[in-house]
Structure formats: C-alpha cells, structure tokens
Coordinates of C-alpha atoms and ligand atoms in Angstrom, one line a residue:
M1 CA 34.5 -105.9 -21.6
N2 CA 34.6 -106.9 -18.0
E3 CA 36.9 -104.0 -17.3
K4 CA 34.6 -101.6 -19.2
L5 CA 31.6 -102.8 -17.1
Q6 CA 33.5 -102.4 -13.8
K7 CA 34.6 -99.0 -14.8
L8 CA 31.1 -97.9 -15.7
K9 CA 29.7 -99.3 -12.5
Q10 CA 32.2 -97.4 -10.4
E11 CA 31.6 -94.2 -12.4
V12 CA 27.8 -94.5 -11.9
L13 CA 28.2 -95.1 -8.2
D14 CA 30.4 -92.1 -7.8
N15 CA 27.9 -89.9 -9.7
L16 CA 24.9 -91.2 -7.8
A17 CA 26.6 -90.0 -4.6
I18 CA 26.6 -86.4 -5.7
I19 CA 23.4 -86.0 -7.7
K20 CA 20.9 -84.0 -5.6
D21 CA 18.2 -83.2 -8.2
F22 CA 15.4 -85.6 -9.1
Y23 CA 15.2 -84.5 -12.8
V24 CA 19.0 -84.6 -13.3
L25 CA 18.9 -88.2 -11.8
K26 CA 16.2 -89.3 -14.3
D27 CA 18.1 -87.9 -17.2
Y28 CA 21.2 -89.7 -16.0
E29 CA 19.4 -93.0 -15.6
V30 CA 18.3 -92.9 -19.2
R31 CA 21.8 -92.1 -20.3
I32 CA 23.2 -95.1 -18.5
M33 CA 20.4 -97.7 -18.3
G34 CA 18.3 -96.7 -21.3
R35 CA 17.9 -98.9 -24.4
K36 CA 20.5 -96.9 -26.2
G37 CA 22.4 -96.0 -22.9
E38 CA 26.0 -96.6 -22.0
L39 CA 25.4 -100.0 -20.5
A40 CA 23.7 -101.2 -23.7
E41 CA 26.5 -99.7 -25.7
I42 CA 29.2 -101.8 -23.9
L43 CA 27.1 -104.9 -24.2
K44 CA 26.5 -104.3 -28.0
D45 CA 29.3 -106.7 -28.9
L46 CA 28.3 -109.4 -26.4
P47 CA 26.7 -111.7 -28.9
S48 CA 29.9 -111.9 -30.9
L49 CA 32.0 -113.1 -27.9
P50 CA 33.1 -116.8 -27.6
E51 CA 30.6 -118.9 -25.7
E52 CA 32.5 -119.1 -22.4
E53 CA 33.3 -115.4 -22.2
K54 CA 29.7 -114.6 -23.2
K55 CA 28.5 -116.5 -20.1
S56 CA 30.8 -114.8 -17.6
V57 CA 30.5 -111.3 -19.0
G58 CA 26.7 -111.8 -19.3
K59 CA 26.5 -112.7 -15.7
L60 CA 28.6 -109.8 -14.6
A61 CA 26.6 -107.4 -16.8
N62 CA 23.3 -108.7 -15.3
D63 CA 24.6 -108.3 -11.7
I64 CA 25.7 -104.8 -12.4
K65 CA 22.4 -104.0 -14.0
V66 CA 20.4 -105.3 -11.0
E67 CA 22.7 -103.5 -8.6
L68 CA 22.5 -100.1 -10.4
T69 CA 18.8 -100.4 -11.0
A70 CA 18.3 -100.8 -7.3
K71 CA 20.6 -97.8 -6.6
F72 CA 18.7 -95.6 -9.1
E73 CA 15.4 -96.6 -7.6
E74 CA 16.5 -95.9 -4.1
L75 CA 17.8 -92.4 -4.9
K76 CA 14.8 -91.6 -7.0
N77 CA 12.5 -92.4 -4.1
A78 CA 14.6 -90.2 -1.7
L79 CA 14.7 -87.3 -4.1
S80 CA 11.0 -87.5 -5.2
K81 CA 10.0 -87.2 -1.5
K82 CA 12.1 -84.1 -1.1
K83 CA 10.6 -82.8 -4.4
S84 CA 7.0 -83.1 -3.1
E85 CA 8.0 -81.4 0.2
G86 CA 9.5 -78.4 -1.4
F87 CA 7.0 -78.3 -4.3
F88 CA 5.2 -75.1 -5.0
D89 CA 2.4 -74.9 -7.5
A90 CA 1.7 -71.2 -8.2
T91 CA -1.5 -72.0 -10.1
L92 CA -3.2 -73.6 -7.0
P93 CA -5.6 -71.3 -5.1
G94 CA -3.8 -69.8 -2.1
E95 CA -4.4 -70.8 1.5
K96 CA -7.0 -68.5 3.2
I97 CA -5.5 -66.4 5.9
S98 CA -8.0 -66.4 8.8
R99 CA -9.3 -62.9 9.4
G100 CA -10.3 -61.3 12.7
H101 CA -13.9 -60.2 13.3
L102 CA -15.8 -57.8 15.4
H103 CA -16.7 -58.5 19.0
P104 CA -20.4 -59.2 19.5
I105 CA -20.8 -56.1 21.6
T106 CA -19.2 -54.0 18.9
I107 CA -21.6 -55.5 16.3
I108 CA -24.6 -54.4 18.3
Q109 CA -23.1 -51.0 19.1
N110 CA -22.4 -50.4 15.4
D111 CA -25.9 -51.5 14.6
L112 CA -27.5 -49.0 17.1
E113 CA -25.2 -46.2 16.0
D114 CA -26.5 -46.7 12.4
F115 CA -30.0 -46.7 13.7
F116 CA -29.7 -43.6 15.8
T117 CA -27.8 -41.6 13.2
S118 CA -30.6 -42.4 10.8
L119 CA -32.9 -40.6 13.3
G120 CA -30.6 -37.6 13.3
F121 CA -28.7 -38.4 16.6
M122 CA -25.0 -37.6 17.0
V123 CA -22.7 -40.2 18.3
L124 CA -20.5 -38.9 21.1
D125 CA -17.7 -40.2 23.3
G126 CA -16.7 -39.4 26.9
P127 CA -13.8 -40.3 29.2
E128 CA -13.7 -43.7 31.0
L129 CA -11.7 -42.1 33.8
E130 CA -14.3 -39.5 35.0
S131 CA -14.5 -36.9 37.7
D132 CA -16.8 -37.5 40.7
Y133 CA -18.5 -34.3 39.5
F134 CA -19.6 -35.5 36.1
N135 CA -20.3 -39.1 37.2
F136 CA -22.4 -38.2 40.2
E137 CA -22.9 -34.5 41.2
A138 CA -23.8 -33.1 37.9
L139 CA -26.3 -35.9 37.6
N140 CA -28.2 -34.9 40.7
I141 CA -26.4 -37.4 43.0
P142 CA -24.8 -35.3 45.7
K143 CA -21.9 -36.5 47.8
H144 CA -22.9 -38.9 50.6
H145 CA -26.3 -39.2 49.1
P146 CA -27.8 -42.8 49.5
A147 CA -28.3 -42.9 45.7
R148 CA -24.6 -43.5 45.4
D149 CA -25.2 -46.9 46.9
M150 CA -26.9 -48.0 43.6
Q151 CA -23.5 -48.2 42.0
D152 CA -20.4 -49.9 43.5
T153 CA -17.8 -47.5 42.4
F154 CA -14.1 -47.8 41.7
Y155 CA -12.6 -44.7 43.2
I156 CA -9.1 -43.7 41.9
D157 CA -6.5 -43.6 44.6
M158 CA -5.8 -39.9 44.2
K159 CA -7.1 -37.0 46.3
N160 CA -7.9 -33.4 45.3
Q161 CA -6.7 -30.3 47.1
A162 CA -9.7 -30.6 49.5
G163 CA -8.4 -34.1 50.5
E164 CA -11.3 -35.9 48.7
Y165 CA -11.2 -38.8 46.2
D166 CA -12.6 -37.1 43.2
M167 CA -11.8 -39.4 40.2
V168 CA -13.7 -42.6 39.4
M169 CA -13.9 -45.1 36.7
R170 CA -17.2 -44.1 35.2
T171 CA -20.0 -46.3 36.5
H172 CA -22.3 -45.4 33.6
T173 CA -22.4 -43.4 30.4
S174 CA -24.8 -40.8 31.8
P175 CA -21.9 -38.3 32.6
V176 CA -21.5 -37.8 28.9
Q177 CA -25.0 -36.3 28.8
V178 CA -23.8 -33.4 30.9
R179 CA -20.5 -33.1 28.8
A180 CA -22.6 -33.0 25.6
M181 CA -25.0 -30.4 27.0
Q182 CA -22.1 -28.2 28.1
K183 CA -20.4 -28.5 24.7
Y184 CA -23.4 -28.3 22.3
G185 CA -26.2 -26.7 24.2
A186 CA -29.9 -27.1 23.2
P187 CA -31.5 -28.5 21.2
L188 CA -29.6 -31.7 21.2
K189 CA -29.9 -35.3 20.0
S190 CA -27.2 -37.7 20.7
I191 CA -26.2 -41.2 21.8
M192 CA -23.1 -42.0 23.8
P193 CA -22.0 -45.6 23.8
G194 CA -19.0 -46.8 25.9
K195 CA -17.3 -48.8 28.5
C196 CA -18.3 -48.6 32.2
F197 CA -16.9 -50.1 35.4
R198 CA -18.3 -51.2 38.7
S199 CA -16.7 -52.9 41.7
E200 CA -18.9 -55.9 41.4
A201 CA -18.6 -59.3 43.1
T202 CA -18.7 -60.8 39.6
D203 CA -21.1 -63.6 38.7
V204 CA -23.1 -64.7 35.5
R205 CA -25.0 -61.4 35.5
H206 CA -22.5 -59.0 36.9
E207 CA -19.2 -57.9 35.5
H208 CA -16.7 -55.2 36.6
T209 CA -16.3 -54.0 33.0
F210 CA -19.4 -53.7 30.7
Y211 CA -20.9 -51.5 28.0
Q212 CA -23.8 -49.1 27.9
L213 CA -25.4 -46.9 25.3
E214 CA -26.8 -43.7 26.6
G215 CA -29.2 -41.5 24.7
L216 CA -30.3 -37.8 25.2
M217 CA -32.8 -35.6 23.4
I218 CA -33.4 -32.0 24.4
G219 CA -35.7 -29.5 22.8
E220 CA -38.4 -27.0 23.5
D221 CA -41.4 -29.3 23.5
I222 CA -40.0 -32.7 24.4
N223 CA -42.3 -34.9 26.4
L224 CA -42.8 -38.5 27.6
S225 CA -44.5 -39.4 24.3
N226 CA -41.4 -38.5 22.3
M227 CA -39.4 -40.7 24.6
T228 CA -41.8 -43.6 24.2
G229 CA -41.8 -43.2 20.5
I230 CA -38.0 -43.3 20.2
L231 CA -37.7 -46.2 22.5
E232 CA -40.5 -48.1 20.8
A233 CA -38.8 -47.6 17.4
T234 CA -35.5 -48.8 19.0
A235 CA -37.2 -51.9 20.4
K236 CA -38.8 -52.7 17.0
H237 CA -35.4 -52.2 15.3
L238 CA -33.8 -54.7 17.7
Y239 CA -36.5 -57.3 18.1
G240 CA -39.0 -57.0 15.2
K241 CA -42.1 -55.0 14.3
E242 CA -44.4 -56.8 16.7
T243 CA -42.4 -55.7 19.7
K244 CA -44.2 -53.7 22.4
V245 CA -42.7 -51.5 25.1
R246 CA -43.8 -51.3 28.7
L247 CA -42.6 -48.5 31.1
R248 CA -42.8 -48.9 34.8
P249 CA -41.8 -46.2 37.3
K250 CA -38.3 -46.5 38.7
F251 CA -36.1 -44.0 40.6
F252 CA -33.0 -42.7 38.9
P253 CA -31.7 -39.4 40.4
F254 CA -31.0 -37.8 37.0
V255 CA -34.6 -38.1 35.6
E256 CA -38.1 -37.2 36.8
P257 CA -40.2 -39.2 36.2
G258 CA -37.9 -42.2 35.7
V259 CA -38.8 -45.6 34.2
N260 CA -37.7 -49.1 33.7
G261 CA -38.2 -50.1 30.1
E262 CA -39.3 -53.6 29.1
V263 CA -40.0 -55.1 25.7
T264 CA -42.2 -58.1 24.8
C265 CA -40.1 -61.2 24.8
F266 CA -39.0 -61.9 21.2
I267 CA -38.9 -65.6 21.8
C268 CA -42.4 -66.3 23.2
R269 CA -43.9 -63.0 22.0
G270 CA -45.2 -62.3 25.5
Q271 CA -46.6 -65.8 26.3
G272 CA -43.9 -66.6 28.9
C273 CA -40.8 -68.7 28.4
K274 CA -37.4 -69.5 30.0
L275 CA -35.7 -66.4 28.6
C276 CA -38.3 -63.9 30.1
K277 CA -38.7 -66.1 33.2
N278 CA -42.3 -66.6 32.3
T279 CA -43.2 -62.9 32.5
G280 CA -43.4 -62.3 28.8
W281 CA -41.3 -59.1 29.2
L282 CA -37.5 -58.4 29.0
E283 CA -36.1 -55.5 31.0
I284 CA -33.6 -53.7 28.7
F285 CA -33.3 -50.0 29.6
G286 CA -33.7 -47.2 32.1
A287 CA -35.1 -43.9 31.0
G288 CA -36.9 -40.8 32.0
M289 CA -37.4 -37.0 31.6
T290 CA -34.2 -35.2 32.3
H291 CA -34.2 -33.7 35.8
P292 CA -34.1 -29.9 35.8
N293 CA -30.9 -30.0 38.0
V294 CA -29.2 -32.0 35.3
L295 CA -30.2 -29.5 32.6
R296 CA -28.8 -26.8 34.8
S297 CA -25.5 -28.7 35.2
G298 CA -25.4 -28.8 31.4
G299 CA -25.9 -25.0 31.2
I300 CA -29.4 -25.4 29.8
D301 CA -32.4 -23.4 31.1
P302 CA -35.0 -25.9 32.4
E303 CA -37.8 -23.3 32.0
K304 CA -37.2 -23.2 28.3
Y305 CA -36.1 -26.8 27.4
Q306 CA -37.1 -30.3 28.4
G307 CA -35.5 -33.5 27.5
F308 CA -35.4 -37.2 27.9
A309 CA -32.6 -39.7 28.5
F310 CA -32.2 -43.4 28.3
G311 CA -29.6 -46.0 28.9
F312 CA -29.2 -49.5 27.4
G313 CA -26.9 -52.2 28.8
L314 CA -25.2 -53.4 25.6
D315 CA -24.0 -56.7 27.2
R316 CA -27.6 -57.5 28.2
L317 CA -28.9 -56.8 24.7
V318 CA -26.3 -59.2 23.2
M319 CA -26.9 -61.8 25.9
I320 CA -30.7 -61.8 25.2
K321 CA -30.2 -61.8 21.5
Y322 CA -27.8 -64.8 21.4
G323 CA -28.9 -66.7 24.5
I324 CA -25.6 -66.1 26.3
E325 CA -25.8 -67.1 30.0
D326 CA -22.6 -65.7 31.4
I327 CA -21.7 -62.1 31.0
R328 CA -18.1 -62.8 32.0
L329 CA -17.5 -64.5 28.6
F330 CA -17.4 -61.1 26.9
N331 CA -14.1 -60.1 28.4
S332 CA -12.7 -63.5 28.7
G333 CA -10.8 -63.4 25.4
D334 CA -11.8 -67.0 24.9
L335 CA -11.7 -67.6 21.2
R336 CA -14.1 -70.6 21.4
F337 CA -16.7 -68.1 22.5
L338 CA -15.7 -65.2 20.3
N339 CA -15.3 -67.1 17.1
Q340 CA -19.1 -67.9 17.1
F341 CA -19.9 -64.4 16.0
Ligands
LIG1 N1 -27.3 -44.7 34.2 C1 -28.2 -45.7 34.6 C2 -27.5 -46.9 35.1 O1 -26.4 -47.1 34.8 C3 -29.1 -46.1 33.4 C4 -30.0 -45.0 33.0 C5 -31.3 -44.9 33.6 C6 -29.6 -44.1 32.1 C7 -32.1 -43.9 33.3 C8 -30.5 -43.0 31.8 C9 -31.8 -43.0 32.4 O2 -30.2 -42.1 30.9 O3 -32.6 -42.0 32.0 O4 -28.1 -47.6 35.9

C-alpha cells in the first residue's frame, strides 16, 4: 500500500507539472482527491490492515494528502488568475469607443449655414491662397493705398511678370464676394465662410489664423433696411429674440456707407457687465452697402443693382458665446480645451 501511495504521489506531481488549464485541473483533482477518487480507492483496505501497519500507512497517506492538496491549491490559484486575465464574456456590453466631435468654430459655422440657407442664401467657398487683385484691388483697395494698413498681410514669396508680389494668404473672406458676383451675376444671395490669415503679433484677441463668415445680397431694390433686417434676424438667431442691433458708421473701402454692427449684450441684456465692458453692446460684425466699384469688379452694373455685404468674425462669436478669453486656444489642438464642446 505504501508503494501504491508513493507511486500515486509521483504520478500526480508529474501531471500537475504539465496541466495548464484550470478546468482540466479541477476535474483531475476530483479524480485523485475526491471521495471516490484514486487516493480513497487505495486507502479503501486500510481498516483491515494490522494495527502497526495501519499507523504507518495512515501517517504516510495523510502526509501525501496534505502535500498534494497544497499543490492542487497552488496550481488552481495560478491558473484561475490567468483565467480571469484572458476571460472574455461576450454577453457584457462593449466598451465605448470615444468618438471625435466638431470644433466649436465648425459648430457655429454649421449653425449659421443652416440659418442662412433657410433664408435662401447659397453657401460658397473661395481659395485661401488669394490674388492681390481679389483680396484688395477688386474690393476698392488700390495698391499702395493706406487702407491696406488695416490688415497685416502675409504676402507669398513669389513675384509676377511685373516683378510684384501678387499672391497673399487671404486676409478676409470679402474676396469671395467678387468671385461670386463674377460667377453668378445678379441677383445674388450668398454667404461665404472660411479661414483667413493675418501677420499678427498674436495675443489673447489676435491670431494669425481665424475664421470669418461673409454675406452678400444683391438685387434691384436692395437698401440699408434690407441689410438691417437680415442682420437683426441673424442677431436674434444667435442670441435670442430680445436682441437689438446698433449700427455705427465705420470706414471699409468696399462698402458705402459702412458700419460697425453691435448687438445688445446677451448676458446683461444691455445693462452693462464684464463681457460687454459695461457698454451693454457687443461688436460682432462689419457691414455696409456694396461700393459701386466692387459691383463693377464683379461685372454687375451699379446703375441697375445695389447690394449689401457683411462680415462676422466666427472666432469672436464663439468666444462671446462660451466666455473664452484667449483666441489662441482654437488652433492650439489642446484636447483639454476642445473636449469641452
Ligand atoms: N472684411 C472686413 C474685415 O475683415 C469685414 C467686413 C466689413 C466685411 C464690412 C464686409 C463688410 O462684408 O461689409 O475687417
């Protein structure tokens, strides 16, 4: 019986060294250590042994049992850890893959595109690398005119046949007005959102790359009231029904008259607060009646047609809406900022 016990012990130890699966191990444990297992089978005749032999075999059997039980436990622990590591439950809900989202400027651009298309405006695009002609001259800003000082321009390091630098990174979306007029003629209703560039010494309010949304409406009887109506509707769409618009004269070479457009502050409703610097008004656009020279550049007869144009700074709209204090965050690619939208 001693021999049988030793043999069984060795066999079990050999097998434990090669078992790699938790469930195989558990089955094997029952087969050896269970109530009707191989160990019990060997010890079945123990009671019939002579007293002396019973004692020594009994002790050996017990030692082996303790040793093997410990071995089984040890291996079960190791394999069950592995089991939970590699465990896959197909019935559990999956892990959510985090999805990207729109940039705050794109959100406001999409919103305004929807609004203006609902008023019958087209949405047009223009090139970001623009000719000096469309960016300035066609907009009634001749070469060497002081009006060019209003915009710090990135000129492209490339000269034309006359030896002049004639390509620029567009400083505003206004050149698309002329492109639109040349392509579609009058009457015309369109908006032109897009990226613009200026050689700014950047700070919290100035950035070298920013976004504008230009608008243009041309027809036979278009006047300043039409312009005010459209801009008031836009302001109400952006900041609520109570919003009022105030126009103050401002010079822009491509319009006559030209205005600076302000809306009642949507935080204090005109009472004065930090956002509006206690004025009650927020400046959000430039606008005016299209200058006859600009209509001519677009191939439209100023004797027959009039029009108005406006330009919103999209960065500024988003900054006001969400209380963002530094314009440079928009292009920073900083996810701590972007993930808030
Ligand atoms: N292009 C002007 C700028 O970037 C903004 C502007 C002013 C656009 C008046 C217009 C306008 O269409 O009528 O400063």
